Amino acid sequence: MEDFSQKAADYFKSGYNCAQAVFLTFASHYGFDEKTALKVSSSFGGGMGRLREVCGAVSSMFALAGLQRGYTSPSDDIAKAEHYKFIQHLANEFKAEYGTIICRELMSLPRKIDNPTPEKRTEEYYKVRPCEHFVRTAAEIVEREILKQGCENSPVEENSNCDE
C-alpha cells in the first residue's frame, strides 16, 4: 500500500511548495502528468503565492476533492451545496488537528503581505518550518476522505469521476 503521507512529505522536502507536494502525490490518480500537476498547483504555495492566506496543502486538498467529487452544472444548486458541504468537512478535519487553515496562523506570522521571494530550502529551514506536518495531514485527509470514500454520498454528475 502506498504511503501518501510520506510521499507528500518527501516532495515537500525535495523543494516543492506545500500545494505542489500534496497535489503531485495524487496527480496520477486523476490523469495529470507531473509537469502539469506542478504547474496547476504552483500558485497555491505559501498560502496563495506567499500571501499567507489558505494553506497551500489545504488548497490542493480542495482541488483534489473537486476532481473526485466536484459539480459541473452551474444550475445544480443541490450538487453545489453538497460539494461545499464536503469542502467544509475537509477544512474541519484539518482544523481539528491545527485549529485553522490559514497559513499565517499556522506559521504564527504577523498579518502583512509577505515578500514574494521564497526562502532558500536549507536544513535549518526544514527544522523551523512546520509545513511538512501540514502536507502530511492534508495527504492523510485526501487518502481517507477522498480516495477511500470515493464518491459515496456525493452527487453523481455527467463527466465526473463518480461515474466511473
PDB file of C-alpha atoms in Angstrom, residues 42-126:
ATOM      1  CA  SER A  42       2.336  26.094  -8.100  1.00  0.00           C
ATOM      2  CA  SER A  43       0.329  29.258  -7.366  1.00  0.00           C
ATOM      3  CA  PHE A  44      -1.132  27.973  -4.105  1.00  0.00           C
ATOM      4  CA  GLY A  45       2.119  27.583  -2.146  1.00  0.00           C
ATOM      5  CA  GLY A  46       2.725  29.845   0.827  1.00  0.00           C
ATOM      6  CA  GLY A  47      -0.977  30.394   1.308  1.00  0.00           C
ATOM      7  CA  MET A  48      -1.631  31.583  -2.263  1.00  0.00           C
ATOM      8  CA  GLY A  49       1.620  32.961  -3.651  1.00  0.00           C
ATOM      9  CA  ARG A  50       3.087  33.676  -0.210  1.00  0.00           C
ATOM     10  CA  LEU A  51       0.137  35.871   0.756  1.00  0.00           C
ATOM     11  CA  ARG A  52      -0.209  33.565   3.778  1.00  0.00           C
ATOM     12  CA  GLU A  53      -3.930  33.037   3.281  1.00  0.00           C
ATOM     13  CA  VAL A  54      -5.382  29.492   2.937  1.00  0.00           C
ATOM     14  CA  CYS A  55      -2.604  26.922   3.405  1.00  0.00           C
ATOM     15  CA  GLY A  56      -1.402  25.546   0.072  1.00  0.00           C
ATOM     16  CA  ALA A  57      -1.655  21.963   1.298  1.00  0.00           C
ATOM     17  CA  VAL A  58      -5.316  22.608   2.108  1.00  0.00           C
ATOM     18  CA  SER A  59      -5.907  24.315  -1.255  1.00  0.00           C
ATOM     19  CA  SER A  60      -4.583  21.265  -3.074  1.00  0.00           C
ATOM     20  CA  MET A  61      -6.728  19.052  -0.878  1.00  0.00           C
ATOM     21  CA  PHE A  62      -9.759  21.069  -2.046  1.00  0.00           C
ATOM     22  CA  ALA A  63      -8.673  20.875  -5.702  1.00  0.00           C
ATOM     23  CA  LEU A  64      -8.373  17.097  -5.447  1.00  0.00           C
ATOM     24  CA  ALA A  65     -11.820  16.933  -3.867  1.00  0.00           C
ATOM     25  CA  GLY A  66     -13.160  18.845  -6.845  1.00  0.00           C
ATOM     26  CA  LEU A  67     -11.547  16.415  -9.243  1.00  0.00           C
ATOM     27  CA  GLN A  68     -13.102  13.470  -7.407  1.00  0.00           C
ATOM     28  CA  ARG A  69     -16.486  14.840  -6.387  1.00  0.00           C
ATOM     29  CA  GLY A  70     -16.915  18.270  -7.939  1.00  0.00           C
ATOM     30  CA  TYR A  71     -20.027  19.523  -9.696  1.00  0.00           C
ATOM     31  CA  THR A  72     -20.200  20.747 -13.281  1.00  0.00           C
ATOM     32  CA  SER A  73     -23.640  22.268 -13.778  1.00  0.00           C
ATOM     33  CA  PRO A  74     -23.934  25.924 -12.765  1.00  0.00           C
ATOM     34  CA  SER A  75     -27.646  25.459 -12.133  1.00  0.00           C
ATOM     35  CA  ASP A  76     -27.435  22.383  -9.899  1.00  0.00           C
ATOM     36  CA  ASP A  77     -27.766  24.095  -6.547  1.00  0.00           C
ATOM     37  CA  ILE A  78     -28.092  20.775  -4.716  1.00  0.00           C
ATOM     38  CA  ALA A  79     -24.808  19.441  -6.111  1.00  0.00           C
ATOM     39  CA  LYS A  80     -23.102  22.758  -5.381  1.00  0.00           C
ATOM     40  CA  ALA A  81     -24.337  22.763  -1.787  1.00  0.00           C
ATOM     41  CA  GLU A  82     -23.289  19.139  -1.277  1.00  0.00           C
ATOM     42  CA  HIS A  83     -19.842  19.860  -2.670  1.00  0.00           C
ATOM     43  CA  TYR A  84     -19.379  22.923  -0.469  1.00  0.00           C
ATOM     44  CA  LYS A  85     -20.526  20.873   2.500  1.00  0.00           C
ATOM     45  CA  PHE A  86     -17.826  18.329   1.667  1.00  0.00           C
ATOM     46  CA  ILE A  87     -15.167  21.061   1.320  1.00  0.00           C
ATOM     47  CA  GLN A  88     -16.172  22.442   4.716  1.00  0.00           C
ATOM     48  CA  HIS A  89     -15.918  18.929   6.142  1.00  0.00           C
ATOM     49  CA  LEU A  90     -12.361  18.622   4.788  1.00  0.00           C
ATOM     50  CA  ALA A  91     -11.468  22.025   6.239  1.00  0.00           C
ATOM     51  CA  ASN A  92     -12.849  20.940   9.607  1.00  0.00           C
ATOM     52  CA  GLU A  93     -10.781  17.742   9.502  1.00  0.00           C
ATOM     53  CA  PHE A  94      -7.644  19.856   9.057  1.00  0.00           C
ATOM     54  CA  LYS A  95      -8.780  22.398  11.661  1.00  0.00           C
ATOM     55  CA  ALA A  96      -9.341  19.586  14.161  1.00  0.00           C
ATOM     56  CA  GLU A  97      -5.600  18.965  14.015  1.00  0.00           C
ATOM     57  CA  TYR A  98      -4.275  22.543  13.810  1.00  0.00           C
ATOM     58  CA  GLY A  99      -7.107  24.934  14.701  1.00  0.00           C
ATOM     59  CA  THR A 100      -7.020  26.828  11.392  1.00  0.00           C
ATOM     60  CA  ILE A 101      -6.474  26.511   7.656  1.00  0.00           C
ATOM     61  CA  ILE A 102      -4.832  29.949   7.359  1.00  0.00           C
ATOM     62  CA  CYS A 103      -1.119  29.799   6.540  1.00  0.00           C
ATOM     63  CA  ARG A 104      -0.077  32.853   8.566  1.00  0.00           C
ATOM     64  CA  GLU A 105      -1.870  31.489  11.637  1.00  0.00           C
ATOM     65  CA  LEU A 106      -0.402  28.016  11.162  1.00  0.00           C
ATOM     66  CA  MET A 107       3.050  29.595  10.969  1.00  0.00           C
ATOM     67  CA  SER A 108       2.430  32.182  13.726  1.00  0.00           C
ATOM     68  CA  LEU A 109       3.307  35.038  11.365  1.00  0.00           C
ATOM     69  CA  PRO A 110       2.246  38.680  11.720  1.00  0.00           C
ATOM     70  CA  ARG A 111      -0.576  39.944   9.496  1.00  0.00           C
ATOM     71  CA  LYS A 112       1.053  41.526   6.456  1.00  0.00           C
ATOM     72  CA  ILE A 113       1.604  40.759   2.814  1.00  0.00           C
ATOM     73  CA  ASP A 114       4.698  38.620   2.669  1.00  0.00           C
ATOM     74  CA  ASN A 115       7.667  39.086   0.426  1.00  0.00           C
ATOM     75  CA  PRO A 116       7.072  37.096  -2.782  1.00  0.00           C
ATOM     76  CA  THR A 117      10.612  35.725  -2.750  1.00  0.00           C
ATOM     77  CA  PRO A 118      10.690  32.239  -1.222  1.00  0.00           C
ATOM     78  CA  GLU A 119      13.283  31.394   1.378  1.00  0.00           C
ATOM     79  CA  LYS A 120      16.127  29.089   0.414  1.00  0.00           C
ATOM     80  CA  ARG A 121      15.492  25.496   1.357  1.00  0.00           C
ATOM     81  CA  THR A 122      18.225  24.632   3.807  1.00  0.00           C
ATOM     82  CA  GLU A 123      18.482  22.144   6.639  1.00  0.00           C
ATOM     83  CA  GLU A 124      17.718  24.990   9.046  1.00  0.00           C
ATOM     84  CA  TYR A 125      14.630  25.961   7.021  1.00  0.00           C
ATOM     85  CA  TYR A 126      13.154  22.487   7.449  1.00  0.00           C
TER      86      TYR A 126
END
